[in-house]
PDB file of C-alpha atoms in Angstrom:
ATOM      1  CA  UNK A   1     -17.396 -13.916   4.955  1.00  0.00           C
ATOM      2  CA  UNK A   2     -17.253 -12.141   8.660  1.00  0.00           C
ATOM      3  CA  UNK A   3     -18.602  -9.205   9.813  1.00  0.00           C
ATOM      4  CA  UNK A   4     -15.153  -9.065  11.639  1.00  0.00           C
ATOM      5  CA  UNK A   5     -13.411  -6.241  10.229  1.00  0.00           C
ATOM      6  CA  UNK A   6     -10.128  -6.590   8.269  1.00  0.00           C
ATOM      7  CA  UNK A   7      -7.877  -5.024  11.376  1.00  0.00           C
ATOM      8  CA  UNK A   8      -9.704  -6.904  14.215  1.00  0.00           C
ATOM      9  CA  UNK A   9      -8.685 -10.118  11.713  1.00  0.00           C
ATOM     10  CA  UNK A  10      -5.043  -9.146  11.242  1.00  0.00           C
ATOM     11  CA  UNK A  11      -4.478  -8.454  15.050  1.00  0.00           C
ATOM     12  CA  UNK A  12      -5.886 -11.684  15.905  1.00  0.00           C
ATOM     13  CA  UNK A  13      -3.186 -14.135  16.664  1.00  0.00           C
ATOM     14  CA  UNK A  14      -5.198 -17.120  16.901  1.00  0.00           C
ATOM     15  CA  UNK A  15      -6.970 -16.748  13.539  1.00  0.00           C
ATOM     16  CA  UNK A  16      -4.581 -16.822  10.101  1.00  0.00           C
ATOM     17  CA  UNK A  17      -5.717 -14.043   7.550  1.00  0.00           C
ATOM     18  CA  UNK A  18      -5.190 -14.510   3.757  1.00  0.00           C
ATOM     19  CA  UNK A  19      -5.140 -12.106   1.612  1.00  0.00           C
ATOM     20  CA  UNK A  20      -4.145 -11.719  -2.145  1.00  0.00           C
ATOM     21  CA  UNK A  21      -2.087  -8.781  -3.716  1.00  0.00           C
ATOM     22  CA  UNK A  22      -2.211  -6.552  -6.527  1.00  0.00           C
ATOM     23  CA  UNK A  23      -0.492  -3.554  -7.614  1.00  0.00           C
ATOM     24  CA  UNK A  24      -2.348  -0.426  -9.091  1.00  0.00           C
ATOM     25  CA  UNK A  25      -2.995  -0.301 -13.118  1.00  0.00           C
ATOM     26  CA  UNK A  26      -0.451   2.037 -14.598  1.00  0.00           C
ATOM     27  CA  UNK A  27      -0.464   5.862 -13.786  1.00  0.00           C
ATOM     28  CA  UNK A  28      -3.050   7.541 -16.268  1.00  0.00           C
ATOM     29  CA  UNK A  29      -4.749   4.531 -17.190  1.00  0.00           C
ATOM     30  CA  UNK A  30      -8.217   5.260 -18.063  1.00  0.00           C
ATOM     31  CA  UNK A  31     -10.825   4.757 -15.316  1.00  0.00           C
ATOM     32  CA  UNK A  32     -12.833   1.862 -17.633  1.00  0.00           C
ATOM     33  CA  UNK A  33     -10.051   0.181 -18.330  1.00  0.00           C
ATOM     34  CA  UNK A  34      -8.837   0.175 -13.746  1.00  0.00           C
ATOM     35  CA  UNK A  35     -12.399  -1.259 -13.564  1.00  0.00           C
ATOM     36  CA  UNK A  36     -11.423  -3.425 -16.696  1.00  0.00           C
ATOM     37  CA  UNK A  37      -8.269  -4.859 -14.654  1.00  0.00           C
ATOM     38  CA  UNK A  38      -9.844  -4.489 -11.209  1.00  0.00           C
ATOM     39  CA  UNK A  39     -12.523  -7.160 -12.209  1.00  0.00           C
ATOM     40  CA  UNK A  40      -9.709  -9.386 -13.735  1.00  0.00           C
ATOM     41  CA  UNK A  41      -8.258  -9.871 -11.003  1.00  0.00           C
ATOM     42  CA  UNK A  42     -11.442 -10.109  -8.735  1.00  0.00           C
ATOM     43  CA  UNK A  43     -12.535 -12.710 -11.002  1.00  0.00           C
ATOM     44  CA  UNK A  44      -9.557 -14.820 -10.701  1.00  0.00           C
ATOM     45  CA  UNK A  45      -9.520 -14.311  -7.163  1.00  0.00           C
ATOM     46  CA  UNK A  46     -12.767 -16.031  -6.669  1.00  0.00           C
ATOM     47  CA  UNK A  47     -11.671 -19.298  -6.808  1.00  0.00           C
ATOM     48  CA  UNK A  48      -9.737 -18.725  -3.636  1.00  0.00           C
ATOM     49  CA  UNK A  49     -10.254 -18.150   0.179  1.00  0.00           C
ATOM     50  CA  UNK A  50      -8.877 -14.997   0.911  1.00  0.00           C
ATOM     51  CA  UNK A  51      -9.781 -12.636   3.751  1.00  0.00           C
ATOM     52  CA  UNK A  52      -8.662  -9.139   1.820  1.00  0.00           C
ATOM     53  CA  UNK A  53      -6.453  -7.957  -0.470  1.00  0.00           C
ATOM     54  CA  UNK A  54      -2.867  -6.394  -0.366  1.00  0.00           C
ATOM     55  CA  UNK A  55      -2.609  -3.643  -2.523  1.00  0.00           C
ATOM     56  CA  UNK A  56       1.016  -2.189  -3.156  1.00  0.00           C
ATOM     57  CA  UNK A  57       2.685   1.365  -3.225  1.00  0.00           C
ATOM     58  CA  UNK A  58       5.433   0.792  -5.914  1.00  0.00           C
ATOM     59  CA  UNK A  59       8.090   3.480  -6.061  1.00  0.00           C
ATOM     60  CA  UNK A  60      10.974   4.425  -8.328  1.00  0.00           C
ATOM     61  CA  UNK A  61      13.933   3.592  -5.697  1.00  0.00           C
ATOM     62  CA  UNK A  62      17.277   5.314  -7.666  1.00  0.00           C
ATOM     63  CA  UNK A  63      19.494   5.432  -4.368  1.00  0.00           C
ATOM     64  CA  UNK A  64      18.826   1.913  -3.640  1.00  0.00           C
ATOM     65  CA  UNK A  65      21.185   0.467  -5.834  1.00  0.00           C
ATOM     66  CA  UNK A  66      23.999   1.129  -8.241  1.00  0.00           C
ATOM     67  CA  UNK A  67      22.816  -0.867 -10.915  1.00  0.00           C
ATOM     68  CA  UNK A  68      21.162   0.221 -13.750  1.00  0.00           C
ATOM     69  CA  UNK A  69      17.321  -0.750 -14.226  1.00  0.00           C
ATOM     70  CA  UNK A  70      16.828  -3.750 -16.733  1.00  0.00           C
ATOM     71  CA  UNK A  71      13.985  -1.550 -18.049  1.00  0.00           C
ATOM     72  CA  UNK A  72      12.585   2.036 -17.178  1.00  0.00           C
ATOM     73  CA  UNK A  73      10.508   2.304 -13.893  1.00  0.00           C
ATOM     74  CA  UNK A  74       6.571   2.733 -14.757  1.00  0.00           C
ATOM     75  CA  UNK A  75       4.596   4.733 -12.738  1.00  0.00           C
ATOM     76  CA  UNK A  76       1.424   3.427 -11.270  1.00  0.00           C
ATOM     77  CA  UNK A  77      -2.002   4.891  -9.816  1.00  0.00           C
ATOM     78  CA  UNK A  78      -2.391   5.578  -6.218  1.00  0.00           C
ATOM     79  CA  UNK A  79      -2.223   2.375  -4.458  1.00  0.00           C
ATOM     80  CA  UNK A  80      -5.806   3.858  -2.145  1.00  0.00           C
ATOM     81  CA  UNK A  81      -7.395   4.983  -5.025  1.00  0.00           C
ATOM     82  CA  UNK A  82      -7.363   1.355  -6.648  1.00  0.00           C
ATOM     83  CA  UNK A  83      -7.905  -0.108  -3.350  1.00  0.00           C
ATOM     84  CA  UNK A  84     -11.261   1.580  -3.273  1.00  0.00           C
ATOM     85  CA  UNK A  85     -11.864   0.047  -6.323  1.00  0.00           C
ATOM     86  CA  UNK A  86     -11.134  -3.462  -5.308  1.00  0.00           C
ATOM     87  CA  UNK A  87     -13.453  -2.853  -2.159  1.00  0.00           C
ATOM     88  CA  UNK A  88     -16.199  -1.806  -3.832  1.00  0.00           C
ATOM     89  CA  UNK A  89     -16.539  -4.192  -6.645  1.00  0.00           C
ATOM     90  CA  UNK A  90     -15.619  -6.818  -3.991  1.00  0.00           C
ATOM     91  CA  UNK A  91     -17.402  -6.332  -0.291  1.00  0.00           C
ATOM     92  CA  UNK A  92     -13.693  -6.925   0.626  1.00  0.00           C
ATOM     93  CA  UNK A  93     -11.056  -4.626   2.404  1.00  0.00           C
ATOM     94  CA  UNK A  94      -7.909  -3.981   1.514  1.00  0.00           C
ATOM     95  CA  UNK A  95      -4.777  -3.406   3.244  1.00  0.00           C
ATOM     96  CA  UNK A  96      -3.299  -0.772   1.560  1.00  0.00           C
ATOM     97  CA  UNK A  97       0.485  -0.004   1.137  1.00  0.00           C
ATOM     98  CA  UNK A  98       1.857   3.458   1.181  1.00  0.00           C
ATOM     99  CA  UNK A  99       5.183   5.044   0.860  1.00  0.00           C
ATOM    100  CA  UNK A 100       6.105   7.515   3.454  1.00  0.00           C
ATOM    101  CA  UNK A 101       8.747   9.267   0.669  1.00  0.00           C
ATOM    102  CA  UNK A 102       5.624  11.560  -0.432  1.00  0.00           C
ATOM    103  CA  UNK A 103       4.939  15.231   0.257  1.00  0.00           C
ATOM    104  CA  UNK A 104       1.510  15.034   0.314  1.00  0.00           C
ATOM    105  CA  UNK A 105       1.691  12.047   2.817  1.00  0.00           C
ATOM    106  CA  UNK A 106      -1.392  14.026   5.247  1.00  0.00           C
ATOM    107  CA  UNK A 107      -3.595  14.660   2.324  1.00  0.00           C
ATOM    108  CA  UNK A 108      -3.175  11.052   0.896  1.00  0.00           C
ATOM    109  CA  UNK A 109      -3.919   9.760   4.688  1.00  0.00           C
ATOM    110  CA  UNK A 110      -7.903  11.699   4.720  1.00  0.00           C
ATOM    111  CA  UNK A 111      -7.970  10.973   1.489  1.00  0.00           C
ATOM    112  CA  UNK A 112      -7.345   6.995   2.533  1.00  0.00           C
ATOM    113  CA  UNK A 113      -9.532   7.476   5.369  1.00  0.00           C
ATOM    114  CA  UNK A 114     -12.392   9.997   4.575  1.00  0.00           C
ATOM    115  CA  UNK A 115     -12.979   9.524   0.784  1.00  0.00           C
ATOM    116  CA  UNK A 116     -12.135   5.637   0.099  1.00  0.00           C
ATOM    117  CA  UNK A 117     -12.715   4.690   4.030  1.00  0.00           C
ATOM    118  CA  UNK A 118      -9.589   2.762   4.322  1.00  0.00           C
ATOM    119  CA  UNK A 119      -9.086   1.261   8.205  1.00  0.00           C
ATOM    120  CA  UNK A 120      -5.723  -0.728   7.529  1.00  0.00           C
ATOM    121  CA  UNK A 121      -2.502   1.055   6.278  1.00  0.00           C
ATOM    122  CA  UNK A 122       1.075  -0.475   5.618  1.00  0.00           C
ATOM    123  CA  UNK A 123       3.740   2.096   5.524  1.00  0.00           C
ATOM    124  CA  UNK A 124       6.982   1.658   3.866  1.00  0.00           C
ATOM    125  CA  UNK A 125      10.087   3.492   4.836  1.00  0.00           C
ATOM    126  CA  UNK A 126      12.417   5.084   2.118  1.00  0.00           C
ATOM    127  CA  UNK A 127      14.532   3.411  -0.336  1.00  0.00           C
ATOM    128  CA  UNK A 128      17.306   4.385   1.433  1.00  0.00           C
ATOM    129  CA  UNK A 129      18.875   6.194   4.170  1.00  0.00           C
ATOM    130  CA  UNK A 130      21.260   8.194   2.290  1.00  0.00           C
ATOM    131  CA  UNK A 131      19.710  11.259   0.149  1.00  0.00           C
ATOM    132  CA  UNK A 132      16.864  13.529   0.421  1.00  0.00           C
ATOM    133  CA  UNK A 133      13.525  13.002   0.618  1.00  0.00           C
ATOM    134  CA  UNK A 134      10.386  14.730   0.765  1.00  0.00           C
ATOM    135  CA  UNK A 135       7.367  13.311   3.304  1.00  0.00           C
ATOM    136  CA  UNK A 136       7.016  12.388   6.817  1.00  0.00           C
ATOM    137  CA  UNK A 137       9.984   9.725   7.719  1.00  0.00           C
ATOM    138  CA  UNK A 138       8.182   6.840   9.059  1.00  0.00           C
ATOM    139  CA  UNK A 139       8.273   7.444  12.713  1.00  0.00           C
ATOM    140  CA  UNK A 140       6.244  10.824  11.941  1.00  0.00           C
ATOM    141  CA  UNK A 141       4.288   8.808   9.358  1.00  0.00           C
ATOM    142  CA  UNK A 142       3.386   6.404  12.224  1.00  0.00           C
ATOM    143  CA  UNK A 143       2.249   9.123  14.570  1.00  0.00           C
ATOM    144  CA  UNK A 144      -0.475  10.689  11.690  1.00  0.00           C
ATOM    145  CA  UNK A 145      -1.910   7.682  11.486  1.00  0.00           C
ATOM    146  CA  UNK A 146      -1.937   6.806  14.933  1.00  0.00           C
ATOM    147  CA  UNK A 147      -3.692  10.071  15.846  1.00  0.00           C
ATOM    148  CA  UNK A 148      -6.411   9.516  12.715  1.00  0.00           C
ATOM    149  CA  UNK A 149      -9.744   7.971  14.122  1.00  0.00           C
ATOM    150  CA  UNK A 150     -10.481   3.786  12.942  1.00  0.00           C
ATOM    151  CA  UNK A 151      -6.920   3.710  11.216  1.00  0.00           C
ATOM    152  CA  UNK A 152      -4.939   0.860  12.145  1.00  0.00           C
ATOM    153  CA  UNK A 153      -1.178   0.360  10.484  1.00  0.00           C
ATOM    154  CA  UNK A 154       1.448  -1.686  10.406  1.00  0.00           C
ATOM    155  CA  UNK A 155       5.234  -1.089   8.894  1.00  0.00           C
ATOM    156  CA  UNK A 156       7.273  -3.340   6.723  1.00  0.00           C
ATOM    157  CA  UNK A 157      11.068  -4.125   7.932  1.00  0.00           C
ATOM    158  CA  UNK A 158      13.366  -4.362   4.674  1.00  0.00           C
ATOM    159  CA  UNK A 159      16.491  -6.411   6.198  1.00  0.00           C
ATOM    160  CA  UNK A 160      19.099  -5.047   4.088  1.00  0.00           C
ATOM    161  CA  UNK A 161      17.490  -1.589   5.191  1.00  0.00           C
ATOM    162  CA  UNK A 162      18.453  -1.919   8.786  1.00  0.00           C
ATOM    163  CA  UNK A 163      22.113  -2.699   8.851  1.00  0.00           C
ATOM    164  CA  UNK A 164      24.140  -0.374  11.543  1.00  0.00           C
ATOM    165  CA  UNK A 165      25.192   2.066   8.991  1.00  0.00           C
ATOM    166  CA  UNK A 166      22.131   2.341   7.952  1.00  0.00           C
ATOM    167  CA  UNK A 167      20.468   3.244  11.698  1.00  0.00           C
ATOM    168  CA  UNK A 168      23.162   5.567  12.297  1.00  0.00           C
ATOM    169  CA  UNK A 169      22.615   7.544   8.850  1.00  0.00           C
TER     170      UNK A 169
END
């Protein structure tokens, strides 16, 4: 493993970075039992060369779509909070995932930074342009974490998000 941190690897465009991903145990699930599934995972990992892990923000997106949900949406824990956990029991970072559709977006960002000592943020946009939200929209999101000390981000570009309409909304 490198003493290379996980942002100096991921802005290095002669060296690949892999990492593996995970989403958060459900919302309320008792802290044993995230260890429990945190070192399930971790021990399956093992077998492979990864540089990190991915670990997701999933959100309930009802203005995304017309359709009806096959089954109900599931909350899960904080995507930092279980991040921290994968770090810890791992000696690997994580790049963590967060939804900017949250209006306690600043407080989750020290959290990220000061409590679980996060370095390498992904921010995802809203589900959709249309509606109203609560939380920084992602240009704003961009700028806190740009201003936060030893934070590095990047953004994820949904296709279907970006269509004309959709930039003039």
């Amino acid at each position: 493993m490198s003493d290379e941190s996980l942002c100096s690897r991921l802005s290095n465009p002669a060296r690949p970075v892999f990492l593996l991903g995970d989403v958060p145990p459900g919302e309320g699930t008792p802290p044993g039992k995230c260890q429990q599934i945190a070192d399930k995972f971790l021990h399956r990992s093992r077998v492979l060369a990864s540089d990190g892990f991915i670990v997701y923000d999933i959100q309930d997106e009802p203005g995304r779509s017309d359709m009806e949900r096959p089954f109900p949406f599931r909350r899960v824990m904080d995507s930092s909070t279980h991040a921290a956990l994968l770090a810890r029991s791992s000696g690997r970072e994580c790049l963590v995932y967060k939804c900017v559709a949250d209006p306690e977006f600043d407080l989750w960002l020290e959290r990220a930074r000061n409590d679980h000592g996060h370095s390498a943020i992904n921010l995802v946009g809203r589900a959709t342009s249309e509606g109203k939200y609560e939380g920084p929209t992602i240009a704003e999101a961009m700028e806190k974490v740009a201003a936060t000390d030893e934070v590095h981000f990047g953004c994820v570009c949904i296709a279907e998000r970006h269509t004309l309409e959709a930039a003039e909304a």
